[in-house]
mmCIF file with all atom_site columns, C-alpha atoms and ligand atoms in Angstrom:
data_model
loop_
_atom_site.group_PDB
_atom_site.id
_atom_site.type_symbol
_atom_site.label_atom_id
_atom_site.label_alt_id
_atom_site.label_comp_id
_atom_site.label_asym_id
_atom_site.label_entity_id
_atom_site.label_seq_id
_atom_site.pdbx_PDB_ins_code
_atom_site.Cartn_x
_atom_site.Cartn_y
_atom_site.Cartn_z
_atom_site.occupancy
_atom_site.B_iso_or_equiv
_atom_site.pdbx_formal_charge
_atom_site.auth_seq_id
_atom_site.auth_comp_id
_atom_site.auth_asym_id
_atom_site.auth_atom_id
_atom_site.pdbx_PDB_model_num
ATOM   1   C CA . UNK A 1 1   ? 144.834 131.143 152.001 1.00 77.00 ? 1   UNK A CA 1
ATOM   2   C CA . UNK A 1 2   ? 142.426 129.237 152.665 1.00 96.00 ? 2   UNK A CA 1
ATOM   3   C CA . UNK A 1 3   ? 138.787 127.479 151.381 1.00 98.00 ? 3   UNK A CA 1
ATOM   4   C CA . UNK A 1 4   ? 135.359 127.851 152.396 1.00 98.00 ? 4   UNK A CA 1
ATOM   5   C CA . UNK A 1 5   ? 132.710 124.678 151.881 1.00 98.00 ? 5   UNK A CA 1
ATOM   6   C CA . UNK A 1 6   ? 128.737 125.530 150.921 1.00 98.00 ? 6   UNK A CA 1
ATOM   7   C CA . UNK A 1 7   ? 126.700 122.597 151.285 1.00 98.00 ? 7   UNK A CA 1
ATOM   8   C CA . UNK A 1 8   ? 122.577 122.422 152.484 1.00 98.00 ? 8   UNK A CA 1
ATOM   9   C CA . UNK A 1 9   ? 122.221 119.021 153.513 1.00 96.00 ? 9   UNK A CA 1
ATOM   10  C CA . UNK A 1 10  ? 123.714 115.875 154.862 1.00 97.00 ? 10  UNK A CA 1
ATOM   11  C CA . UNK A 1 11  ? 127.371 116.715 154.210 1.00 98.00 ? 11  UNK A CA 1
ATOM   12  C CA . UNK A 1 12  ? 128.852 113.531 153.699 1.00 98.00 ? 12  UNK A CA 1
ATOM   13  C CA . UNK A 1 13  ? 131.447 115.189 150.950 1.00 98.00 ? 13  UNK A CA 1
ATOM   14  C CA . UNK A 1 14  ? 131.989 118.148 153.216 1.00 98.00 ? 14  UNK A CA 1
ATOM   15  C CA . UNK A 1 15  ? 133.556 115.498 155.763 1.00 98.00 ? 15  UNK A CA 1
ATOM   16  C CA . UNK A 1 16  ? 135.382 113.944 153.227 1.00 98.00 ? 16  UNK A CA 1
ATOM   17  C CA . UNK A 1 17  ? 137.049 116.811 152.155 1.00 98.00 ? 17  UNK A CA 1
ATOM   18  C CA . UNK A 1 18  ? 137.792 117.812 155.160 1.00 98.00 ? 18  UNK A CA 1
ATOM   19  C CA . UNK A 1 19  ? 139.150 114.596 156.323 1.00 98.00 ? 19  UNK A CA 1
ATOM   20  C CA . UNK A 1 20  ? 141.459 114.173 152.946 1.00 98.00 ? 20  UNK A CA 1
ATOM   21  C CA . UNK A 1 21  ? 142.564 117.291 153.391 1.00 98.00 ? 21  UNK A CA 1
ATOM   22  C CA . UNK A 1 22  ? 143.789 116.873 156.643 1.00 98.00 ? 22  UNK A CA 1
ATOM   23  C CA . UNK A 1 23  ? 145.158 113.329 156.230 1.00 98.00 ? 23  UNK A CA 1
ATOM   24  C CA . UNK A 1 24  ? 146.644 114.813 152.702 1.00 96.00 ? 24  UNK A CA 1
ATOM   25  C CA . UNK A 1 25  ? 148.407 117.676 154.311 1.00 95.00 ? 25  UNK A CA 1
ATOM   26  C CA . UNK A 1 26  ? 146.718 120.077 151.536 1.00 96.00 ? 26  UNK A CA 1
ATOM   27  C CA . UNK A 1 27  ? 148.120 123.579 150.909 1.00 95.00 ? 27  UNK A CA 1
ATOM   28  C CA . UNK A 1 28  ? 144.990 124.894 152.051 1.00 96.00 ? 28  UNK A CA 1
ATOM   29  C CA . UNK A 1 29  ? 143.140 124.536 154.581 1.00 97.00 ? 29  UNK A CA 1
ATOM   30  C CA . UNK A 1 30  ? 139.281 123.705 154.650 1.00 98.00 ? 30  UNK A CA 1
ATOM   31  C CA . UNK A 1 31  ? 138.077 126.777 157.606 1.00 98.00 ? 31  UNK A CA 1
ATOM   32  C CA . UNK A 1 32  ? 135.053 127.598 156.814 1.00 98.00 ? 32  UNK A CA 1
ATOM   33  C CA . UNK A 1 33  ? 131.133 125.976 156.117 1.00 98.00 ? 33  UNK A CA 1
ATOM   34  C CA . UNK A 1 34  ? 129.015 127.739 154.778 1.00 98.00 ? 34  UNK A CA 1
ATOM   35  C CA . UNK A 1 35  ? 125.082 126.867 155.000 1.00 98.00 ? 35  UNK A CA 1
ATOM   36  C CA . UNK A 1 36  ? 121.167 127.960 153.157 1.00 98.00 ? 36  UNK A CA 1
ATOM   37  C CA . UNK A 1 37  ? 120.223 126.028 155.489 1.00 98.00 ? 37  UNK A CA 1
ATOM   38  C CA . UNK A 1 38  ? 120.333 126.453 159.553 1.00 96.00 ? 38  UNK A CA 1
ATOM   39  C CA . UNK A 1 39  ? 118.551 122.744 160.391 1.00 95.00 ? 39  UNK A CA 1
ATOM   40  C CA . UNK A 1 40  ? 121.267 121.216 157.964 1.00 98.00 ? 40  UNK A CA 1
ATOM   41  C CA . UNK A 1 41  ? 123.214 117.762 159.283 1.00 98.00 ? 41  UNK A CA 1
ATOM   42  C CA . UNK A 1 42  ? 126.421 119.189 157.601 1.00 98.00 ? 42  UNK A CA 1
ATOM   43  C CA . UNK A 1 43  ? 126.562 122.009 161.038 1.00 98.00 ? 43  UNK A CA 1
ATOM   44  C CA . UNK A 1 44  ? 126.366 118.876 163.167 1.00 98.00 ? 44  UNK A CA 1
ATOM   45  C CA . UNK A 1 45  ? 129.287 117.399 161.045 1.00 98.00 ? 45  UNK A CA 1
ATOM   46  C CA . UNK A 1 46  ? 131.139 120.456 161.375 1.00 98.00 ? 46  UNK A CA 1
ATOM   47  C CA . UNK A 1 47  ? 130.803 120.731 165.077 1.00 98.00 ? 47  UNK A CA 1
ATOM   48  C CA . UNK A 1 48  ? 132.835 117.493 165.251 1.00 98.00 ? 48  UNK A CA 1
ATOM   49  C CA . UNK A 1 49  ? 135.180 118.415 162.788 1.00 98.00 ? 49  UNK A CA 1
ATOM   50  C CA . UNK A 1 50  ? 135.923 121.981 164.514 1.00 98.00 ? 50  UNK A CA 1
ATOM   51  C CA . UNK A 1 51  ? 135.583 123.815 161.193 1.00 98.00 ? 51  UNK A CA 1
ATOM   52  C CA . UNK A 1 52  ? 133.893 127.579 162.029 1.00 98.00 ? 52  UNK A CA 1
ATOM   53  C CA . UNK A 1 53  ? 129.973 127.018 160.000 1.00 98.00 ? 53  UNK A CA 1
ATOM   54  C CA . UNK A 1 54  ? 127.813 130.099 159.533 1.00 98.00 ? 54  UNK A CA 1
ATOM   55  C CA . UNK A 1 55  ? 124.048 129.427 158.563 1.00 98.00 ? 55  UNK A CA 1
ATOM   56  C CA . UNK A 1 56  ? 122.217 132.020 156.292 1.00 98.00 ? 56  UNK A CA 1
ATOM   57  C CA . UNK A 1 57  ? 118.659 132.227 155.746 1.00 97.00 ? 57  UNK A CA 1
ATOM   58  C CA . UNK A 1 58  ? 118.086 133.256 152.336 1.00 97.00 ? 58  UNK A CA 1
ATOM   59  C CA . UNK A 1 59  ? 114.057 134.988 153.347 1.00 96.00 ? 59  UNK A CA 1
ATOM   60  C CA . UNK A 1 60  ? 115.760 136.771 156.075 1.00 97.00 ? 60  UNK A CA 1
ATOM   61  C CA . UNK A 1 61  ? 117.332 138.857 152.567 1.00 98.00 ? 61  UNK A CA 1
ATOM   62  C CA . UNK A 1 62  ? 114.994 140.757 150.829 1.00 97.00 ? 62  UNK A CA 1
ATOM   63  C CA . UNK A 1 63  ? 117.473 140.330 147.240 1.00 98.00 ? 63  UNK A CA 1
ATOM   64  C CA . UNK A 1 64  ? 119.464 137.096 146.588 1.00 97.00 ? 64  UNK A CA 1
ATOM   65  C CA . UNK A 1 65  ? 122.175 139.890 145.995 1.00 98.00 ? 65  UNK A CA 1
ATOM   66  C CA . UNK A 1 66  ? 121.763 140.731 149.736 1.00 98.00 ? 66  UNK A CA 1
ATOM   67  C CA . UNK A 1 67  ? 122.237 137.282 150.503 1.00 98.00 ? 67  UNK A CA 1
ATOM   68  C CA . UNK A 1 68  ? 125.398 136.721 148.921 1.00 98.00 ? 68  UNK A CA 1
ATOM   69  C CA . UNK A 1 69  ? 126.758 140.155 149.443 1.00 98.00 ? 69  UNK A CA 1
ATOM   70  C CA . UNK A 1 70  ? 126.250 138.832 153.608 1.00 98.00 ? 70  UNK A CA 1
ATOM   71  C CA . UNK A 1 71  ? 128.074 135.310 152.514 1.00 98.00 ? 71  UNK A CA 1
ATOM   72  C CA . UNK A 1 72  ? 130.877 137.443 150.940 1.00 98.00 ? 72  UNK A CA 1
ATOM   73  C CA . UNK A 1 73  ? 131.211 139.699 154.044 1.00 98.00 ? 73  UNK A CA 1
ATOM   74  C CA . UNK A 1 74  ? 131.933 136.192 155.684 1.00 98.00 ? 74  UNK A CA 1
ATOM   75  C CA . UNK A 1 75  ? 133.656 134.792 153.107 1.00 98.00 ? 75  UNK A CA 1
ATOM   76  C CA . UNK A 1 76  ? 136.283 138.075 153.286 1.00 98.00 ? 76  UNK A CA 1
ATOM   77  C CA . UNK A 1 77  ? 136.400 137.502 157.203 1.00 97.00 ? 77  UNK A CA 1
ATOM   78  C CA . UNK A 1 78  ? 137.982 134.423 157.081 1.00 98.00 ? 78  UNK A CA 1
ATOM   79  C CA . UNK A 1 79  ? 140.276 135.094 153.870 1.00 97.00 ? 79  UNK A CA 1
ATOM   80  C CA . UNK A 1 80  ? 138.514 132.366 151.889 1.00 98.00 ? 80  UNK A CA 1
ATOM   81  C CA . UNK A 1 81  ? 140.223 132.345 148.415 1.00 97.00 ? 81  UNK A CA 1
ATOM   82  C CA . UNK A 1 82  ? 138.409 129.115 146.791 1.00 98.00 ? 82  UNK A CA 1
ATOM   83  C CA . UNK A 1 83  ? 134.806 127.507 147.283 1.00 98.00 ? 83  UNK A CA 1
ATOM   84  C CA . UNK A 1 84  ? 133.431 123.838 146.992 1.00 98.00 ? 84  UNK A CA 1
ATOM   85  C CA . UNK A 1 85  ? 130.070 123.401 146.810 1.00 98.00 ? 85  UNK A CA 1
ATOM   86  C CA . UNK A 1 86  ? 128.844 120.462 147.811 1.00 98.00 ? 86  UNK A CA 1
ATOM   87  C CA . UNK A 1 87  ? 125.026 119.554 147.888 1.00 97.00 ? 87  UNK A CA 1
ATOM   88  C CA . UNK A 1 88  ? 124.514 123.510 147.746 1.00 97.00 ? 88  UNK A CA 1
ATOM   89  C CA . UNK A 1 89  ? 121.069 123.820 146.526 1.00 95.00 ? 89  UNK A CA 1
ATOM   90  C CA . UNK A 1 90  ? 120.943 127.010 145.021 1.00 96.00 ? 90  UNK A CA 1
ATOM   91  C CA . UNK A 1 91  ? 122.343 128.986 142.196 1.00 95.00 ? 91  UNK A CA 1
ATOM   92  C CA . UNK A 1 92  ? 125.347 131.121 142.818 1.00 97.00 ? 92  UNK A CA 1
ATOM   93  C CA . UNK A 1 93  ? 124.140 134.485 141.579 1.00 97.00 ? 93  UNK A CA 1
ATOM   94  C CA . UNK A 1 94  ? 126.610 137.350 140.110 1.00 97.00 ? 94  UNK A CA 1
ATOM   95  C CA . UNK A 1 95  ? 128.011 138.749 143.689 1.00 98.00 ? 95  UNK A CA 1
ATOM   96  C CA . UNK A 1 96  ? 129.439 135.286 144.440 1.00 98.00 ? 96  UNK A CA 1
ATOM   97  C CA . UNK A 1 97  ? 130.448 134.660 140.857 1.00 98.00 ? 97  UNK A CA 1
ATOM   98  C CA . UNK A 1 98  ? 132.026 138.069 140.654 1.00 97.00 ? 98  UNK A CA 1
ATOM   99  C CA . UNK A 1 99  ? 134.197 138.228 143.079 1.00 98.00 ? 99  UNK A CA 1
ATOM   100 C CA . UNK A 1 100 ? 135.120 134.368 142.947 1.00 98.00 ? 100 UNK A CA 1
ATOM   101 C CA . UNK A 1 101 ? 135.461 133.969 138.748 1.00 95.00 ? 101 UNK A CA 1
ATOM   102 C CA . UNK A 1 102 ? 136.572 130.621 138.377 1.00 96.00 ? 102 UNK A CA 1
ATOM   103 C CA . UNK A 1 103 ? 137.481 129.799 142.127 1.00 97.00 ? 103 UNK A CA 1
ATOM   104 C CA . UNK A 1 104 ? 134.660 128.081 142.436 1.00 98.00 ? 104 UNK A CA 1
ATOM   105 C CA . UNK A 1 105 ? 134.354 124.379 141.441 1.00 98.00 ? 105 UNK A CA 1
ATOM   106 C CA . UNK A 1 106 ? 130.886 122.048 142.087 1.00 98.00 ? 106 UNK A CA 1
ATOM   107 C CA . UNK A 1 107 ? 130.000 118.306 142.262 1.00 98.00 ? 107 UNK A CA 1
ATOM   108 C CA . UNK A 1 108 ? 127.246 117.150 140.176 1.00 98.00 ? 108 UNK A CA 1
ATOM   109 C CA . UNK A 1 109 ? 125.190 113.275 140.867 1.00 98.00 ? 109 UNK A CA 1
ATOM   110 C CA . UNK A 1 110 ? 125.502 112.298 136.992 1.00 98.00 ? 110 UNK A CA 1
ATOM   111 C CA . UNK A 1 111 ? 127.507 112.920 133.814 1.00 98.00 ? 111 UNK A CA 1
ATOM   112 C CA . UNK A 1 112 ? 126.894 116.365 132.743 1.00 98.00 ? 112 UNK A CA 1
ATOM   113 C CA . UNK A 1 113 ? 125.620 117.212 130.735 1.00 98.00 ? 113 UNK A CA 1
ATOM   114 C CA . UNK A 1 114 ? 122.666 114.869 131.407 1.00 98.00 ? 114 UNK A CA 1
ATOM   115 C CA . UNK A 1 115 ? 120.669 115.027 134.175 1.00 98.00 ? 115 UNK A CA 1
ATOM   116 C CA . UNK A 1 116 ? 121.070 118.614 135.681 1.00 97.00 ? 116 UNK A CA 1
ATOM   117 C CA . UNK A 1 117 ? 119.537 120.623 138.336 1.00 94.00 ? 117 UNK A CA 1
ATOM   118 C CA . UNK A 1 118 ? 117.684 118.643 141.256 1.00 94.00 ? 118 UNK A CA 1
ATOM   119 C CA . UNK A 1 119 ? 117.373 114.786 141.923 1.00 96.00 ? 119 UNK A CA 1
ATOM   120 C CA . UNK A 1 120 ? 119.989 113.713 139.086 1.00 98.00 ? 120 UNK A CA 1
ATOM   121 C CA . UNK A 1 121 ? 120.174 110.399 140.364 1.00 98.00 ? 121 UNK A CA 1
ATOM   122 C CA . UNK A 1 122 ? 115.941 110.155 140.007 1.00 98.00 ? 122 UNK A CA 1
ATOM   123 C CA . UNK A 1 123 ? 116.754 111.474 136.698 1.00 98.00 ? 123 UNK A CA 1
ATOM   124 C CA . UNK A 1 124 ? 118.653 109.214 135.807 1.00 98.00 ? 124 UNK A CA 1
ATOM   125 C CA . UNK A 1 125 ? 116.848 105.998 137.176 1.00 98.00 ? 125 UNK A CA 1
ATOM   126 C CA . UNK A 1 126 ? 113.246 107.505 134.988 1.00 97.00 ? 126 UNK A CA 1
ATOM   127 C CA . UNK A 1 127 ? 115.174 107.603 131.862 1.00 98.00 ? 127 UNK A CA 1
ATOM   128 C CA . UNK A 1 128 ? 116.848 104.180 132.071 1.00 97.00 ? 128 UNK A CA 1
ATOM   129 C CA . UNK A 1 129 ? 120.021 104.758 131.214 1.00 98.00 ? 129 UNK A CA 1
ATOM   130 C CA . UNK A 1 130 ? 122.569 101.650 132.015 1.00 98.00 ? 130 UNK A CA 1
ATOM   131 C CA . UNK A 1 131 ? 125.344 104.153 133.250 1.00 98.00 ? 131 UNK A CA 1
ATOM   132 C CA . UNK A 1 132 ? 125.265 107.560 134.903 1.00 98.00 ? 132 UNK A CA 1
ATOM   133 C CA . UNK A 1 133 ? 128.315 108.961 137.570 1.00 98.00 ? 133 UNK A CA 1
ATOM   134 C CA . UNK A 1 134 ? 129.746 112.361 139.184 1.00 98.00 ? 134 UNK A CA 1
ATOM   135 C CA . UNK A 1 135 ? 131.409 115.057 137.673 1.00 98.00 ? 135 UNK A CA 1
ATOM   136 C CA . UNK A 1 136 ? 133.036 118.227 138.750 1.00 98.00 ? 136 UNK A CA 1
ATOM   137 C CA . UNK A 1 137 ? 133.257 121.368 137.044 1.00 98.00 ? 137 UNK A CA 1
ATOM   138 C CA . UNK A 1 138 ? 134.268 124.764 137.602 1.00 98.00 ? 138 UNK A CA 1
ATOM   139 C CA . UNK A 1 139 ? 130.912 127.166 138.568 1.00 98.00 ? 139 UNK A CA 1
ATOM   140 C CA . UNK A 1 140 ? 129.574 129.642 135.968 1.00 96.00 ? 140 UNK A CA 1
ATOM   141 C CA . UNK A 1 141 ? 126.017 131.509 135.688 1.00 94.00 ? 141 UNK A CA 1
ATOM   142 C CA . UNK A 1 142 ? 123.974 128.423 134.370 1.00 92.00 ? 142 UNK A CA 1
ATOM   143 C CA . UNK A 1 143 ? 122.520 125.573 136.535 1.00 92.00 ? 143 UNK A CA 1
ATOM   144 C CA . UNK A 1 144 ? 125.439 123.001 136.387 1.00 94.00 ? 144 UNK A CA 1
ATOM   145 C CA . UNK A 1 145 ? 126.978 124.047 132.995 1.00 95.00 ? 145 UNK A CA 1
ATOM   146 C CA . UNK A 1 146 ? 130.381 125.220 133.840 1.00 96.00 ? 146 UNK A CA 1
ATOM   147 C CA . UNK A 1 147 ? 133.666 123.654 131.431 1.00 97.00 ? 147 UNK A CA 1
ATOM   148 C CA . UNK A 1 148 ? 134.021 120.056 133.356 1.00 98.00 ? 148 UNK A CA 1
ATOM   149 C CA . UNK A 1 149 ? 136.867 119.156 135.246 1.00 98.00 ? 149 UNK A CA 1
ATOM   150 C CA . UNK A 1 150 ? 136.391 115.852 135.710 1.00 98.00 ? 150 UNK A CA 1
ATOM   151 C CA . UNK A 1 151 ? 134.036 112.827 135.561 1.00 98.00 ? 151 UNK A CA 1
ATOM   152 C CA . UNK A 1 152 ? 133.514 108.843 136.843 1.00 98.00 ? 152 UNK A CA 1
ATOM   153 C CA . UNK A 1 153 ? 131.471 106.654 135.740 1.00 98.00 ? 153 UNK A CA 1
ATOM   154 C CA . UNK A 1 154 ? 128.376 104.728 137.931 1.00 98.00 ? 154 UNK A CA 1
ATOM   155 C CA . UNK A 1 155 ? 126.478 101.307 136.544 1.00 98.00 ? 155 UNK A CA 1
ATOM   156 C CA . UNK A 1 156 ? 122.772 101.455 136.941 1.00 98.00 ? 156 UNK A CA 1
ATOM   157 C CA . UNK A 1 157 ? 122.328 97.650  137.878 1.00 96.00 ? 157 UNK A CA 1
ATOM   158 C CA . UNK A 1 158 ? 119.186 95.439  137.334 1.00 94.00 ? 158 UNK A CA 1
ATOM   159 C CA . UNK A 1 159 ? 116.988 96.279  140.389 1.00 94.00 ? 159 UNK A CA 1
ATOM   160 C CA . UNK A 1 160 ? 118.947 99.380  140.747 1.00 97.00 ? 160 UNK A CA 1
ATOM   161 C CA . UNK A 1 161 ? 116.845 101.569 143.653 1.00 97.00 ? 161 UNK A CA 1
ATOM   162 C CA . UNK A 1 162 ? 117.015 105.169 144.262 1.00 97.00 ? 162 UNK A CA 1
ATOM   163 C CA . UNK A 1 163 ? 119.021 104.731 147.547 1.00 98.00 ? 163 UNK A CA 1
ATOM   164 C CA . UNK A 1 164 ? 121.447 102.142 146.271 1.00 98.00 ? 164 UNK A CA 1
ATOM   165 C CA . UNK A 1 165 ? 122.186 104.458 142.929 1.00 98.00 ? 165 UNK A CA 1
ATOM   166 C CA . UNK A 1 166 ? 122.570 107.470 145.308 1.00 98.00 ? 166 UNK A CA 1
ATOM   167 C CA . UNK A 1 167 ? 125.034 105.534 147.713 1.00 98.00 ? 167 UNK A CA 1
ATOM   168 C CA . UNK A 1 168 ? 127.150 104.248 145.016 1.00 98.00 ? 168 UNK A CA 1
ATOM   169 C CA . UNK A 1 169 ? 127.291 108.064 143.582 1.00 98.00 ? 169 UNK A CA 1
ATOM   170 C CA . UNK A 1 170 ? 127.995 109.400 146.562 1.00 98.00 ? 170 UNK A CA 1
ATOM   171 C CA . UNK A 1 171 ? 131.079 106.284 147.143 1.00 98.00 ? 171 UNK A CA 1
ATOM   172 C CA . UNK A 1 172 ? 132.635 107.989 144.066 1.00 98.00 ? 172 UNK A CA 1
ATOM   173 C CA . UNK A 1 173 ? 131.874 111.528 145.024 1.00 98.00 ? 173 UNK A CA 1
ATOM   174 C CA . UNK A 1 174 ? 133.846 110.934 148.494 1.00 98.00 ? 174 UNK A CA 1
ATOM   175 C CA . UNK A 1 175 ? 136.892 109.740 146.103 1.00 98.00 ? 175 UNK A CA 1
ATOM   176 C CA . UNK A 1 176 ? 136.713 112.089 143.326 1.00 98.00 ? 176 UNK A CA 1
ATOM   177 C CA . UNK A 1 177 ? 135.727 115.490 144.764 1.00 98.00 ? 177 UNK A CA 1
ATOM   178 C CA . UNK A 1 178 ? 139.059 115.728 147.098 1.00 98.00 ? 178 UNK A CA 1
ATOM   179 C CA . UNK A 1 179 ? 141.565 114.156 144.329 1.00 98.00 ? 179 UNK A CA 1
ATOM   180 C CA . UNK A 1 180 ? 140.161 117.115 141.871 1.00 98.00 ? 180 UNK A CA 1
ATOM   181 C CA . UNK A 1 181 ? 140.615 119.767 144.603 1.00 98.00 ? 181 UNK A CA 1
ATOM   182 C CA . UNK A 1 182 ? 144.096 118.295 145.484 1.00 98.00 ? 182 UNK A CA 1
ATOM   183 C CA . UNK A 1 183 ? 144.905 118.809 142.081 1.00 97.00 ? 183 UNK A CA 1
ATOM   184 C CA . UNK A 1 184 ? 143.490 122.316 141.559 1.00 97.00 ? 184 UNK A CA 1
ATOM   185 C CA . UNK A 1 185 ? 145.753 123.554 144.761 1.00 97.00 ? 185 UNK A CA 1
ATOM   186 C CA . UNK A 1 186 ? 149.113 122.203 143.479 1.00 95.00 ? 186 UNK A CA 1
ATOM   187 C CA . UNK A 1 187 ? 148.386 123.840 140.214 1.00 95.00 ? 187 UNK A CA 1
ATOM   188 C CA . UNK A 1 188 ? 148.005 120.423 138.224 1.00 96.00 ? 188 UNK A CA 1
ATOM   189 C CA . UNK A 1 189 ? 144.447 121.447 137.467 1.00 95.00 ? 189 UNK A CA 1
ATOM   190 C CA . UNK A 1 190 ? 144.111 125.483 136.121 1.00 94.00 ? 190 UNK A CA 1
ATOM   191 C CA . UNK A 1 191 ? 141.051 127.846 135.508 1.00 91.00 ? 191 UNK A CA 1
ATOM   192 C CA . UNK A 1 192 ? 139.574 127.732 132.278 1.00 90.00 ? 192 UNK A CA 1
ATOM   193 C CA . UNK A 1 193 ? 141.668 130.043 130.117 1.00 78.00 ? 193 UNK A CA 1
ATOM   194 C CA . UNK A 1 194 ? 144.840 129.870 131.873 1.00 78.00 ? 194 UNK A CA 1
ATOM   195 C CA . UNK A 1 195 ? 146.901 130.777 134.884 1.00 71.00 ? 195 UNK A CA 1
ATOM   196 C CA . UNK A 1 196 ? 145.424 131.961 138.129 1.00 70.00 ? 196 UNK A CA 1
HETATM 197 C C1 . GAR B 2 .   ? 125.763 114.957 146.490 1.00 86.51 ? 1   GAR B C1 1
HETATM 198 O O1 . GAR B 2 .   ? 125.445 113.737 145.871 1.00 86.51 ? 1   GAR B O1 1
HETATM 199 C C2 . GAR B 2 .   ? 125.989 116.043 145.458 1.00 86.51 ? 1   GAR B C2 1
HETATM 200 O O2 . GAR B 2 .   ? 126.565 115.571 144.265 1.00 86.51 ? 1   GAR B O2 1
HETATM 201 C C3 . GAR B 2 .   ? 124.578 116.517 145.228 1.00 86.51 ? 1   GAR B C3 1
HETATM 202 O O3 . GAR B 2 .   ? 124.006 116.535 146.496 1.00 86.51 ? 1   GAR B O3 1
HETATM 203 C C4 . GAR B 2 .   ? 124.570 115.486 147.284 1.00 86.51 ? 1   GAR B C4 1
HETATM 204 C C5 . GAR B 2 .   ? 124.984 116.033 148.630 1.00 86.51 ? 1   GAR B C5 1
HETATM 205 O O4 . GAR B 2 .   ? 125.364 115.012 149.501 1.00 86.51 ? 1   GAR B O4 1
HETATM 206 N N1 . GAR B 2 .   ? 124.559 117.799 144.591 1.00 86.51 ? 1   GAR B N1 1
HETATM 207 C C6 . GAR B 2 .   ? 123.650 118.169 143.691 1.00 86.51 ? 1   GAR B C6 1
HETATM 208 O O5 . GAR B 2 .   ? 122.715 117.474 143.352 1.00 86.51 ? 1   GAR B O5 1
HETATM 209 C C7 . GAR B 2 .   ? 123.875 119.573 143.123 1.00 86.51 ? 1   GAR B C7 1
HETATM 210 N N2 . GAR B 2 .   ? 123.084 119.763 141.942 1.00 86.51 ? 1   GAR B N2 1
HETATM 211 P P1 . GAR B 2 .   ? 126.134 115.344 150.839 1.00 86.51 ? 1   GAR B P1 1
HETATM 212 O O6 . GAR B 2 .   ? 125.362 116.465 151.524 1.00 86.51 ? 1   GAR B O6 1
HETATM 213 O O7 . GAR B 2 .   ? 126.086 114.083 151.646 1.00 86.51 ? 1   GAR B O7 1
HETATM 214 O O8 . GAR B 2 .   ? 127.519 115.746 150.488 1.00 86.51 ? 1   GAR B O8 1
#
């Protein structure tokens, strides 16, 4: 058994997950990366890390069903029973979500439910708010709406920049993302409704 990353850009939480998992002894094994993305630094990271990475171009697919139904050709390849995403930047449509019901979990740059979709950090910074965070939450149709797992707080300081929001996110992203998916694969953590 074993668990395939998505991610699109840098991949910082890709590494860290693979790193914690590896350092962690987890019951499964991070083995595959999957990309939207073929320029994306998270190949390069993957490279290093000797995890197998296949890039997708979504235009080359004339349906986003085509797309995924190529991902889950992959996906079945390698024997992938779970998914992260992380920094995925695109909507997992009903082939994905189908075949993967609740084995799918994603992490999110604020508290859900505020600040969805794109930038949530920018979101957060325009609105004013004096705290924001990261959660994670299981994956269902809607754009990062799914029942929440978990969730950690972030202060927006006084002088608080885009970059320097993002990189304290992203500290507690590297810490939160692989404790949740630790717990999920020793059972401490079930699917909403129940047993897998
Ligand atoms: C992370 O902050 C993640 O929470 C965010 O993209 C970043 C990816 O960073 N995801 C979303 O905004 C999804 N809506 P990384 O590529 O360095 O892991």
């Amino acid at each position: 058994m074993s668990i395939a990353v998505f991610a699109s850009g840098d991949g910082s939480n890709f590494e860290m997950l693979v790193e914690k998992s590896r350092r962690q002894g987890w019951p499964q094994s991070i083995t595959l990366l999957i990309t939207d993305r073929p320029g994306a630094r998270v190949l390069e990271r993957a490279k290093r890390l000797e995890v197998a990475a296949v890039a997708f171009r979504p235009p080359d697919y004339e349906t986003k069903a085509a797309y995924e139904e190529a991902i889950l050709s992959v996906l079945r390849e390698h024997g992938i029973q779970r998914i992260l995403l992380a920094g995925y930047m695109r909507i997992v449509g009903p082939v994905l979500l189908g075949a993967y019901r609740w084995r799918i979990l994603n992490i999110h740059p604020s508290l859900l439910p505020a600040f969805q979709g794109k930038d949530a950090p920018e979101q957060a910074l325009d609105y004013g708010v004096r705290w924001t965070g990261v959660t994670v939450h299981w994956v269902d149709e809607g754009i990062d709406t799914g029942p929440i797992i978990d969730q950690k707080p972030v202060l927006v300081e006084p002088g608080e920049t885009v970059e320097s929001l993002r990189r304290k996110i992203q500290f507690v992203e590297h810490n939160l993302y692989p404790a949740v998916v630790r717990k999920w694969l020793t059972g401490e953590i079930l699917p909403p409704g129940g047993s897998e």
